C-alpha positions as YAML, in Angstrom:
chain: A
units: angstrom
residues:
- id: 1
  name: UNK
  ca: [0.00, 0.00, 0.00]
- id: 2
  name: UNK
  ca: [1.49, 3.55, -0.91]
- id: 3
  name: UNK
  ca: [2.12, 5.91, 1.74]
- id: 4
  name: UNK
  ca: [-0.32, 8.45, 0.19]
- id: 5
  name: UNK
  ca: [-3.05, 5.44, 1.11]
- id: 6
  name: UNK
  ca: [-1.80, 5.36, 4.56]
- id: 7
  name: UNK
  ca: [-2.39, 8.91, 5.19]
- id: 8
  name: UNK
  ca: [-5.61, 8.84, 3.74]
- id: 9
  name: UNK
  ca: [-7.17, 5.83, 5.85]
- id: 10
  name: UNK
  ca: [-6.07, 8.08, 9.47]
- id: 11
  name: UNK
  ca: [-8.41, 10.90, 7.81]
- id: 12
  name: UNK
  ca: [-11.44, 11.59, 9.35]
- id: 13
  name: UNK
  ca: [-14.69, 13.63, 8.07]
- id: 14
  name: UNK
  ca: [-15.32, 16.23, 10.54]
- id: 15
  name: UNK
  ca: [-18.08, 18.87, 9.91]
- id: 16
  name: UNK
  ca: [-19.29, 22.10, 11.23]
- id: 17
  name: UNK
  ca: [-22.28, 24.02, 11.10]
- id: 18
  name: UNK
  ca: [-22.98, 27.67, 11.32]
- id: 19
  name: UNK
  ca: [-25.42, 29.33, 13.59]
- id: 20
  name: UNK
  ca: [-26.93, 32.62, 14.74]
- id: 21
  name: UNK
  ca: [-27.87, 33.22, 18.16]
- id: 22
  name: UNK
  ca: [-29.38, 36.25, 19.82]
- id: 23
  name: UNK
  ca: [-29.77, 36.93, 24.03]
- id: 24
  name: UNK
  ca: [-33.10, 38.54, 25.19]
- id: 25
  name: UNK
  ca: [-32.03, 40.73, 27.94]
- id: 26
  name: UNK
  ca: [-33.83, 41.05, 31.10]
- id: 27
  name: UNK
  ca: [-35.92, 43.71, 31.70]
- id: 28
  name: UNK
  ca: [-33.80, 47.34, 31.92]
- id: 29
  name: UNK
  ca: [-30.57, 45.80, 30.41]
- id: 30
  name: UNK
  ca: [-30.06, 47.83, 27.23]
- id: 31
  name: UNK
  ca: [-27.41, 45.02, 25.81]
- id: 32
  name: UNK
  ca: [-26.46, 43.73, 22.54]
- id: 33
  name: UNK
  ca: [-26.51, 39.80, 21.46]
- id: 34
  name: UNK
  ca: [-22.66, 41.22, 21.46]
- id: 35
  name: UNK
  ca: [-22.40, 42.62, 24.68]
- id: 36
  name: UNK
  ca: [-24.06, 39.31, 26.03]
- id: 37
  name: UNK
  ca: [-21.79, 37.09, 24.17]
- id: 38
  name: UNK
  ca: [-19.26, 39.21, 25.26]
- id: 39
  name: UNK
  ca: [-19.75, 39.09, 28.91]
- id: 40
  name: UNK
  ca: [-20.29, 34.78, 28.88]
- id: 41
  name: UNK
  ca: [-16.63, 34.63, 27.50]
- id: 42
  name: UNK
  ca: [-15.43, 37.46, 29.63]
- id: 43
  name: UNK
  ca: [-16.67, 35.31, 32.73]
- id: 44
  name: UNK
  ca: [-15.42, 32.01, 31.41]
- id: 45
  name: UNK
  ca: [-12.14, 33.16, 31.02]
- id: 46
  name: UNK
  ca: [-11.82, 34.85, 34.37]
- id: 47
  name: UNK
  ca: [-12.86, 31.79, 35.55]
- id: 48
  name: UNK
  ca: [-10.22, 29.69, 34.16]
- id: 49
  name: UNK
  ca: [-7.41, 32.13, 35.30]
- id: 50
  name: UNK
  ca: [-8.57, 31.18, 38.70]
- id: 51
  name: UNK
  ca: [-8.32, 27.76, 37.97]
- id: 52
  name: UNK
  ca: [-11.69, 27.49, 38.09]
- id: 53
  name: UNK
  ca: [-14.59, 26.50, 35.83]
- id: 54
  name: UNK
  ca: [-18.47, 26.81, 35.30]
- id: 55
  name: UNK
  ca: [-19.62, 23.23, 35.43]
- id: 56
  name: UNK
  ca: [-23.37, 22.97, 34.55]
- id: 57
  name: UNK
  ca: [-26.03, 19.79, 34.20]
- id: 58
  name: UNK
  ca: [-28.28, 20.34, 31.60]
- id: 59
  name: UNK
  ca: [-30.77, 17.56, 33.14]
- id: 60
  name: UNK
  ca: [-30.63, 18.94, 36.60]
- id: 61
  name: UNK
  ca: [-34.23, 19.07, 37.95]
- id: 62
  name: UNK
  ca: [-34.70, 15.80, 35.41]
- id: 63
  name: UNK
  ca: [-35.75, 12.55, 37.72]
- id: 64
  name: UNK
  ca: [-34.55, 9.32, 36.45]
- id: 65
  name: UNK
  ca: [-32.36, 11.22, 33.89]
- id: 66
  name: UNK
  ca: [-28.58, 10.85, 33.59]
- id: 67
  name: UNK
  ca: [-26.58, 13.59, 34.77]
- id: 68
  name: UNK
  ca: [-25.44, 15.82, 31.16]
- id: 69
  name: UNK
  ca: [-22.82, 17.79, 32.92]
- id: 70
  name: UNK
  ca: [-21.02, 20.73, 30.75]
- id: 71
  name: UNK
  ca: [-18.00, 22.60, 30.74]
- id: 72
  name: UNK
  ca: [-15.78, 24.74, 29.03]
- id: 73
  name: UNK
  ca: [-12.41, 22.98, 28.28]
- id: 74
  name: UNK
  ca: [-10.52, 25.55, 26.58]
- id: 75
  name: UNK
  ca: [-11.23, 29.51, 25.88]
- id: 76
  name: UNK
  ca: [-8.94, 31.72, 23.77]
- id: 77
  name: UNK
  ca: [-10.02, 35.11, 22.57]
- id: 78
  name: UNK
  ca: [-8.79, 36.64, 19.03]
- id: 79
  name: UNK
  ca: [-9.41, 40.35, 19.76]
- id: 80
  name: UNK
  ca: [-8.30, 41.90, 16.46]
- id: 81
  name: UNK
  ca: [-10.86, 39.79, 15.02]
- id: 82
  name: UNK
  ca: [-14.07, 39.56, 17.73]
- id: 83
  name: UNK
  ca: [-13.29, 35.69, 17.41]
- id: 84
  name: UNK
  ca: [-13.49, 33.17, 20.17]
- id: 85
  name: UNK
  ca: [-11.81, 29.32, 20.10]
- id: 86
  name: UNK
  ca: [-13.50, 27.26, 22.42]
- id: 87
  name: UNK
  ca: [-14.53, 23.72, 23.29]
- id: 88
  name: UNK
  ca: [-17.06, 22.48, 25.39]
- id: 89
  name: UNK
  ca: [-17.04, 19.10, 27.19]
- id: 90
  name: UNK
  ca: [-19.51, 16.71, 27.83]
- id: 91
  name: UNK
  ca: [-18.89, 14.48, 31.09]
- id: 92
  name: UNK
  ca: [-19.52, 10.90, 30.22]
- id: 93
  name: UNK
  ca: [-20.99, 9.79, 33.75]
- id: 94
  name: UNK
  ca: [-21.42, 6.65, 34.98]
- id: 95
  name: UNK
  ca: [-19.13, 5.42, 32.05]
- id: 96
  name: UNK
  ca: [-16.22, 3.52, 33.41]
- id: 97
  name: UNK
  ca: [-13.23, 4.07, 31.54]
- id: 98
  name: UNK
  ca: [-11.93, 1.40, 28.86]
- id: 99
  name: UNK
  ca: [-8.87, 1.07, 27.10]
- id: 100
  name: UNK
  ca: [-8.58, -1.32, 23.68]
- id: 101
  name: UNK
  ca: [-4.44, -2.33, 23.51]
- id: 102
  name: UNK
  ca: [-2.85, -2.69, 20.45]
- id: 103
  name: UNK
  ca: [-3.60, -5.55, 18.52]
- id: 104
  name: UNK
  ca: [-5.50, -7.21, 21.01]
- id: 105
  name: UNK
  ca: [-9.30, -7.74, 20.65]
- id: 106
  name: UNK
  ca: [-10.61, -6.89, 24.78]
- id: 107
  name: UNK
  ca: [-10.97, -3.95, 26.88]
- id: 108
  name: UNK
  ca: [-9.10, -2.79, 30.20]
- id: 109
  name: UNK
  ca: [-10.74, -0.49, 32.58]
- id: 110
  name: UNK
  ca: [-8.60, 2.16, 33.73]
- id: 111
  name: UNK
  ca: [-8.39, 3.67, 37.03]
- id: 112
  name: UNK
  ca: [-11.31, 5.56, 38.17]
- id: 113
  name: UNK
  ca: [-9.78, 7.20, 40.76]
- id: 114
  name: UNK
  ca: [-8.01, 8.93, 37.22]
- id: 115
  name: UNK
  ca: [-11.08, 10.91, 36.25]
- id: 116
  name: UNK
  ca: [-14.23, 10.72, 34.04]
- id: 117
  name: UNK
  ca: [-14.93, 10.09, 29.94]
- id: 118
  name: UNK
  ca: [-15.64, 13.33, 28.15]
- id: 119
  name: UNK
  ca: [-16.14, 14.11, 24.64]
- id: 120
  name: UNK
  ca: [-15.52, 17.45, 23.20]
- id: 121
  name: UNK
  ca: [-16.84, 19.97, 20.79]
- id: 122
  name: UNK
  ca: [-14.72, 22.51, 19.31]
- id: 123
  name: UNK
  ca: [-17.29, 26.01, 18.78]
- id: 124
  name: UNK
  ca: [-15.92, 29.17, 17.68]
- id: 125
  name: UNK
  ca: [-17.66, 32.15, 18.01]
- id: 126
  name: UNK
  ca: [-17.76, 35.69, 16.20]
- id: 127
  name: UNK
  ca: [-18.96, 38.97, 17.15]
- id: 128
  name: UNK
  ca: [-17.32, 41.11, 14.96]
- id: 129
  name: UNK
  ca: [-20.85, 42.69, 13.01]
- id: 130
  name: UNK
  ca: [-24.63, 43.10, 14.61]
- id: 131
  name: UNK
  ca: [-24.71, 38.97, 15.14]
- id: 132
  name: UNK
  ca: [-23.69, 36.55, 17.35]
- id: 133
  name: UNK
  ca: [-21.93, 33.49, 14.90]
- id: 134
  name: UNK
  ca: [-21.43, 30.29, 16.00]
- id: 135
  name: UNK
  ca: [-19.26, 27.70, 13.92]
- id: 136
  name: UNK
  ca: [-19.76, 24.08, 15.68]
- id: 137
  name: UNK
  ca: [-18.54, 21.05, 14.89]
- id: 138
  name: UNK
  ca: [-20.57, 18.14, 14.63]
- id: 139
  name: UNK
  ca: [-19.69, 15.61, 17.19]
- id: 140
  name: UNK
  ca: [-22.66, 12.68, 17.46]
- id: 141
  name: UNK
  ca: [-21.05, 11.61, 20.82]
- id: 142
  name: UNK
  ca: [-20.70, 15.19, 22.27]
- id: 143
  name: UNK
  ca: [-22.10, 18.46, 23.08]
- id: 144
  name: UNK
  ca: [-24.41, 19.82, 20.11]
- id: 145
  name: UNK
  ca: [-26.09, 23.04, 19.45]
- id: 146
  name: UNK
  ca: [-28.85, 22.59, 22.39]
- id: 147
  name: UNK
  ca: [-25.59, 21.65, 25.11]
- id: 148
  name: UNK
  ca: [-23.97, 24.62, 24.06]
- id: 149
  name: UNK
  ca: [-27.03, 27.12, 24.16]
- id: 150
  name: UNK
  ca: [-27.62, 25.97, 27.29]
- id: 151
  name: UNK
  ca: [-24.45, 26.50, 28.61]
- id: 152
  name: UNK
  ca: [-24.23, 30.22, 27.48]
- id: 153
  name: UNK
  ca: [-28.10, 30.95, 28.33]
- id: 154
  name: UNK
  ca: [-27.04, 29.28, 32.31]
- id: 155
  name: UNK
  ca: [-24.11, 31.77, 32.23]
- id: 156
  name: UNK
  ca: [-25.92, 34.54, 31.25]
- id: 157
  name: UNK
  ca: [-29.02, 33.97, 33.25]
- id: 158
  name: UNK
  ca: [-27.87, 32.31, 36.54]
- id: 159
  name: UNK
  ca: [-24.54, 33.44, 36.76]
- id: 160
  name: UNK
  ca: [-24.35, 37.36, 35.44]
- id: 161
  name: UNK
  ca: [-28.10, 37.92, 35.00]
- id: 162
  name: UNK
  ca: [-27.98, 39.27, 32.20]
- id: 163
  name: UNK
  ca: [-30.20, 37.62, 29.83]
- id: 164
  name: UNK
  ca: [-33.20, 35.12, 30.17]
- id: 165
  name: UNK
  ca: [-33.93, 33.64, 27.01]
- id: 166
  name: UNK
  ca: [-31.45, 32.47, 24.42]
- id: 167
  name: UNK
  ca: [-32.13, 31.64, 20.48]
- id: 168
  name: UNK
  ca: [-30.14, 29.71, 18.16]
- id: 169
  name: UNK
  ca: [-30.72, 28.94, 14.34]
- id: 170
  name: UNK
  ca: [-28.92, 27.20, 11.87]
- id: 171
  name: UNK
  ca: [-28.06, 28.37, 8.76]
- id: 172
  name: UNK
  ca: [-28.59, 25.71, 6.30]
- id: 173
  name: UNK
  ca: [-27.69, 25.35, 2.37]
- id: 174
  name: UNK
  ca: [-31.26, 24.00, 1.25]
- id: 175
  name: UNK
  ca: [-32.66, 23.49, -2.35]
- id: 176
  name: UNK
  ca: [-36.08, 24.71, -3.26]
- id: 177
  name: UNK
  ca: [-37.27, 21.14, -3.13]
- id: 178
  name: UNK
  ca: [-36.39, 20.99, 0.52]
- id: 179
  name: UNK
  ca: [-37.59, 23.79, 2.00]
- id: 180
  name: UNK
  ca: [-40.93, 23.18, -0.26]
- id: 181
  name: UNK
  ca: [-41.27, 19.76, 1.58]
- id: 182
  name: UNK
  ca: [-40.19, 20.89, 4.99]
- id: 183
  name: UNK
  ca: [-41.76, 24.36, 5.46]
- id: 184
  name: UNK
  ca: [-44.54, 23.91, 8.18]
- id: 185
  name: UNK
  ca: [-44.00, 27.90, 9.35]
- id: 186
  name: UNK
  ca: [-43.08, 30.81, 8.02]
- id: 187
  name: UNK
  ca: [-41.19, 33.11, 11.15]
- id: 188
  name: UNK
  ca: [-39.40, 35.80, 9.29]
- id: 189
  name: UNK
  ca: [-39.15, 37.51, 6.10]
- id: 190
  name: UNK
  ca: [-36.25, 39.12, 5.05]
- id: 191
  name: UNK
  ca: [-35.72, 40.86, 2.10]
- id: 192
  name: UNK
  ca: [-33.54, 43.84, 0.44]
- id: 193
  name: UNK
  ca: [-33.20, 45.00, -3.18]
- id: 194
  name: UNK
  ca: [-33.56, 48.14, -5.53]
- id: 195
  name: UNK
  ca: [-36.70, 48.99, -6.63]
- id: 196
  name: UNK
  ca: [-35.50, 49.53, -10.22]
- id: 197
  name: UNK
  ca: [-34.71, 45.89, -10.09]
- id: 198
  name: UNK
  ca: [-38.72, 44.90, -9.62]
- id: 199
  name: UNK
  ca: [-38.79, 45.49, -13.68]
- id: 200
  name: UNK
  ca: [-36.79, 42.16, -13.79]
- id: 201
  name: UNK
  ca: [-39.53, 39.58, -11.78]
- id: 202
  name: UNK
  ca: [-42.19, 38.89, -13.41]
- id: 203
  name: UNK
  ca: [-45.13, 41.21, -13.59]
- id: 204
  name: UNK
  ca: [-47.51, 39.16, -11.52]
- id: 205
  name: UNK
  ca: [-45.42, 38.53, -8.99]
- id: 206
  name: UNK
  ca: [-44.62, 42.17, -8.28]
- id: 207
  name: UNK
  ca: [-48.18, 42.75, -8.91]
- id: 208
  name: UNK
  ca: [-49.31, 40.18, -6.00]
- id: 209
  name: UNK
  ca: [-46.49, 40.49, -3.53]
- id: 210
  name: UNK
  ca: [-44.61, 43.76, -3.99]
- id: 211
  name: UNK
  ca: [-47.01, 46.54, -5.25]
- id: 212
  name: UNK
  ca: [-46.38, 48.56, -1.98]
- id: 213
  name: UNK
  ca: [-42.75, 48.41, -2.64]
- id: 214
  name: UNK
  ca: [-42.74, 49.18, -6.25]
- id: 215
  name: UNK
  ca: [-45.14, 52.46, -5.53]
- id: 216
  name: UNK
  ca: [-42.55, 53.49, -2.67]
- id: 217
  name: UNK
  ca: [-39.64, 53.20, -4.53]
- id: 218
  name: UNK
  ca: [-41.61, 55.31, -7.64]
- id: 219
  name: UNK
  ca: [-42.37, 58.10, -4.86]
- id: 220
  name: UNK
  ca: [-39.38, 58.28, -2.96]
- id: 221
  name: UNK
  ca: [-36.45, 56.98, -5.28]
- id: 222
  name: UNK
  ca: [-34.63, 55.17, -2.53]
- id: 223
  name: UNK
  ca: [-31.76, 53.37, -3.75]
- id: 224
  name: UNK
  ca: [-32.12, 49.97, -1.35]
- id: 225
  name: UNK
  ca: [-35.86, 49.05, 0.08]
- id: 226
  name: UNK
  ca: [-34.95, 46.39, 3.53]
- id: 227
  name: UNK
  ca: [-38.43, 44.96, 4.73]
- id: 228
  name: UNK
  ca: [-38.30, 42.47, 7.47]
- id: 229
  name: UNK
  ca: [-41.71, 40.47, 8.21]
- id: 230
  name: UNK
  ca: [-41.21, 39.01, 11.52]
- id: 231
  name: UNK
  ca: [-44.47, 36.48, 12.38]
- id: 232
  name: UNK
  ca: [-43.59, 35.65, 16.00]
- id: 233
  name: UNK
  ca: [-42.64, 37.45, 19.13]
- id: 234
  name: UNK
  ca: [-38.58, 37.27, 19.48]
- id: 235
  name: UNK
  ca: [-37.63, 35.32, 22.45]
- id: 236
  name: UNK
  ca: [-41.41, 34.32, 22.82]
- id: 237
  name: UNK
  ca: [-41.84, 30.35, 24.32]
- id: 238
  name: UNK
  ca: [-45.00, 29.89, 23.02]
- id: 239
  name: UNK
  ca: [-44.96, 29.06, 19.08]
- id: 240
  name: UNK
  ca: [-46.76, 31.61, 16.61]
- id: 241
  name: UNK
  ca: [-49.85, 29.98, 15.13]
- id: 242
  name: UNK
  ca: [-49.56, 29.00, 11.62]
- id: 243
  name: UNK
  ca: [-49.37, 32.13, 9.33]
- id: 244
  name: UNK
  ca: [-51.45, 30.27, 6.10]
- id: 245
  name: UNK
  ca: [-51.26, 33.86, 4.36]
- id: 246
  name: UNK
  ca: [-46.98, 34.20, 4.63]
- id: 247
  name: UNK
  ca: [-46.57, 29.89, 4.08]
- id: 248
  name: UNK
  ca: [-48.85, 30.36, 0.83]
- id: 249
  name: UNK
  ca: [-46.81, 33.41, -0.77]
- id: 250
  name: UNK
  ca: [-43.53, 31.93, 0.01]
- id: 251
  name: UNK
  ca: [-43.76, 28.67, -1.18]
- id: 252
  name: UNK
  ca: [-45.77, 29.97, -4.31]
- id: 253
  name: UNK
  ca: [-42.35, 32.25, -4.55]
- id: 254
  name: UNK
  ca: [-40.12, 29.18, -4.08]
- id: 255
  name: UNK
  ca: [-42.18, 27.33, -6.96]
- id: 256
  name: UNK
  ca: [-41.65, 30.49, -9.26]
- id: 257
  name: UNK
  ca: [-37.91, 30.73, -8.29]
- id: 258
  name: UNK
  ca: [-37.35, 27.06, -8.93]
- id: 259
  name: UNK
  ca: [-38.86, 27.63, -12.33]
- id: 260
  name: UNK
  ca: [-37.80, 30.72, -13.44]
- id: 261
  name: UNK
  ca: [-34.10, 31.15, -11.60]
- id: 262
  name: UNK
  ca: [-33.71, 35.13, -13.28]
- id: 263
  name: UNK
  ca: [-36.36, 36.46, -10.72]
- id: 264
  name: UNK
  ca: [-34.19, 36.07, -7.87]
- id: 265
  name: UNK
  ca: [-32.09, 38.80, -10.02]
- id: 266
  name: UNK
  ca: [-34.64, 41.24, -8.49]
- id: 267
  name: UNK
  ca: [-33.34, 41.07, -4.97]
- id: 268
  name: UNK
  ca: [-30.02, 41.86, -3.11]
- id: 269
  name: UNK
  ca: [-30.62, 39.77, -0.30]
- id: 270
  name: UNK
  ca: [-34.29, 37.11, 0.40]
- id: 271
  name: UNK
  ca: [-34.01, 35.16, 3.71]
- id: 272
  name: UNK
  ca: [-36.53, 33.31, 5.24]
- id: 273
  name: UNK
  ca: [-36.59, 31.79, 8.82]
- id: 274
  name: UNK
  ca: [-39.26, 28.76, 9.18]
- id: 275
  name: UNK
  ca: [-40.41, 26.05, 11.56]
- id: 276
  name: UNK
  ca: [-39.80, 22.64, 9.97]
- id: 277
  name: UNK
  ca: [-42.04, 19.50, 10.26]
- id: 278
  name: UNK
  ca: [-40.18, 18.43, 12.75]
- id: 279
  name: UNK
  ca: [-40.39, 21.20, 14.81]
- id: 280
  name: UNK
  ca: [-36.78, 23.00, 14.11]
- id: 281
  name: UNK
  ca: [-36.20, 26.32, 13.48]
- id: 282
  name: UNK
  ca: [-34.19, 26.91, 10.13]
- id: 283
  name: UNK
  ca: [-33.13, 29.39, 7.79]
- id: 284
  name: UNK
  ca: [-33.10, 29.77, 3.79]
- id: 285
  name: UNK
  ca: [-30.90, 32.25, 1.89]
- id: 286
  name: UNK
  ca: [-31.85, 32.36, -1.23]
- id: 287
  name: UNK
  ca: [-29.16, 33.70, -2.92]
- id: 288
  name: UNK
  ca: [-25.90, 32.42, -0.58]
- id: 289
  name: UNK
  ca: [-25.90, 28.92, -0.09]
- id: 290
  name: UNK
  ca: [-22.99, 27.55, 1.73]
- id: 291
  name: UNK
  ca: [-23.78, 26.73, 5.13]
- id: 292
  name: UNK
  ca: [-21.93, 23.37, 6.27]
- id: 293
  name: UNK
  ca: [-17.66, 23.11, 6.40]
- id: 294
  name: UNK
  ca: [-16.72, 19.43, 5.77]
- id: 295
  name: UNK
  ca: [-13.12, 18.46, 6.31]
- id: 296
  name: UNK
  ca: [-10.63, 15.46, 6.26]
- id: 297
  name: UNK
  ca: [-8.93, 15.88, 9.11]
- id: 298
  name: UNK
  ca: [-5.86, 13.47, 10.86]
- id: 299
  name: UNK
  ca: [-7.21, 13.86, 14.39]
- id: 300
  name: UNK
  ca: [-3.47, 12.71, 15.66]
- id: 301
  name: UNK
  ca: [-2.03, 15.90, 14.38]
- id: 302
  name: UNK
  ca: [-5.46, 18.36, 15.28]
- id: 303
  name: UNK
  ca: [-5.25, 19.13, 19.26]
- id: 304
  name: UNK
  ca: [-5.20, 22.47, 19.94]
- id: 305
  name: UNK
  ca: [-8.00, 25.29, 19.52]
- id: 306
  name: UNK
  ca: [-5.73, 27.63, 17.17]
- id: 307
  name: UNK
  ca: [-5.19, 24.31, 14.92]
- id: 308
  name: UNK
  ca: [-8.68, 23.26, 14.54]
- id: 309
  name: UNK
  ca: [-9.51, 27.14, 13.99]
- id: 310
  name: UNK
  ca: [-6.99, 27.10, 10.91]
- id: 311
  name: UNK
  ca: [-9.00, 24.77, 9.23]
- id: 312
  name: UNK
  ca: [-11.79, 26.68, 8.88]
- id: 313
  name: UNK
  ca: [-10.80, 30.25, 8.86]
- id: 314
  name: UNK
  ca: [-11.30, 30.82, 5.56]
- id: 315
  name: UNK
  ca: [-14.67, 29.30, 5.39]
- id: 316
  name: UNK
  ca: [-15.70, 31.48, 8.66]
- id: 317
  name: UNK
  ca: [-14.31, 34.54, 6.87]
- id: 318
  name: UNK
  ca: [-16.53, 33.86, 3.28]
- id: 319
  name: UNK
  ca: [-19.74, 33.56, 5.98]
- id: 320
  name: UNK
  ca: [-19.39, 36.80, 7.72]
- id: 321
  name: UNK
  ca: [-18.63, 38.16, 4.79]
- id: 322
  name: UNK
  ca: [-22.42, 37.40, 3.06]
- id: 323
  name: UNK
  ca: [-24.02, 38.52, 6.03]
...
């Protein structure tokens, strides 16, 4: 076998998935998503130069539930760019450590007096525009999205109280098959474009959907029209009712797009934010589609935040830039 195949077999396909999330503040805290992102990390690394940490069970309060205990492993702030490295760590309990040796087919348990099993999740977080990023890599065995909102929405609420209800979304790269099929929802609308452009969708559609816009931009020549159509409460815990008026237009719009690609030439920017038949919050640009970083990694070499981090710079740097 060459060597080339030997350094392809230690490769493993890692992924990670991008993510907004926004902080409601309490009551008479005028703060940002930012400032409340900013604060979490602020604590987290105080922490840790006390040689301390925040360790949190998301099942607390859960009878007959195993303990899901979270921490932060590792912090490191990039403040040139509003970047974060991090990883959180999920505590294995009641999982008694094993070792496999080499070439033998059986399993040794290691000292428990040595510590616990934990998995890891490396998330890296930007706050360098108006929202809150968060680039996490998919780990089936550790922390996911809901492990690490929780652990920043704890912070934040029982620790600095700050903020009492967090949101996350992710940001998905979906065709207009998919989101036809999955829509259950519409949440938000949001759209930008020049209202010179309207000339290039087709006349019943602007006639239907964007007749307001069309006689605003004739009237007051602005050079970008931003509407944003929001259909539930932000930070609300009670589901918005289904909106059959917004689901109808925008899957009618997704059928037209799908057909007739040139009418998404109109816009500058068409987002929508829906509920999913299976209950998950998820969004669809329109016009920007890459949302998922998949890479063959050697996870002998990959240990340390700033590593990990290199590997998807670039891609991090391409999504805040289409934001």
């Amino acid at each position: 076998m060459s060597k080339n195949a030997n350094s392809a077999d230690k490769l493993t396909t890692i992924k990670f998935h991008f993510y907004t999330i926004n902080f409601t503040p309490y009551a008479g805290k005028a703060m940002s998503s930012r400032d409340i992102m900013h604060d979490i990390i602020t604590y987290i690394m105080q922490e840790k130069q006390k040689g301390k940490g925040y360790l949190v069970d998301k099942h607390k309060g859960r009878p007959g539930e195993t303990a899901r205990e979270l921490f932060m492993a590792r912090a490191t702030f990039i403040a040139a760019k509003k970047r974060v490295l991090c990883s959180l760590a999920l505590i294995r309990a009641g999982r008694l450590p094993m070792l496999k040796p080499a070439e033998e087919y059986k399993l040794i348990p290691m000292p428990s007096d040595i510590g616990s099993m934990a998995e890891e999740t490396n998330v890296f977080i930007d706050y360098s525009t108006s929202k809150v990023v968060l680039c996490i890599e998919y780990n089936h065995n550790g922390p996911r999205l809901l492990d690490v909102e929780y652990y920043f929405r704890s912070i934040a609420r029982d620790k600095l109280r700050i903020a009492r209800v967090t949101e996350a979304v992710l940001h998905m790269d979906v065709s207009f098959e998919q989101a036809i099929d999955d829509l259950r929802n519409v949440l938000n609308i949001d759209i930008k474009l020049e209202p010179k452009k309207l000339k290039l969708l087709e006349t019943d559609l602007t006639g239907q959907y964007f007749t307001g816009i069309n006689s605003f931009g004739n009237l007051m020549a602005p050079k970008f029209v931003k509407v944003e159509a929001l259909f539930q409460t932000p930070g609300a815990a009670i589901k918005s009712p289904l909106n059959t008026k917004a689901n109808t237009m925008v899957v009618n719009l997704l059928k037209r797009f799908k057909k007739n690609p040139d009418n998404l030439k109109a816009f500058d920017n068409f987002v929508v934010k829906y509920e999913d038949k299976e209950g998950n919050e998820a969004i669809v640009n329109l016009l920007k589609g890459k949302r998922e970083i998949v890479k063959e990694v050697d996870l002998a070499k990959i240990r340390k935040s700033r590593e990990w981090y290199e590997l998807i710079e670039a891609d991090l740097d391409e999504f805040i830039g289409e934001l």
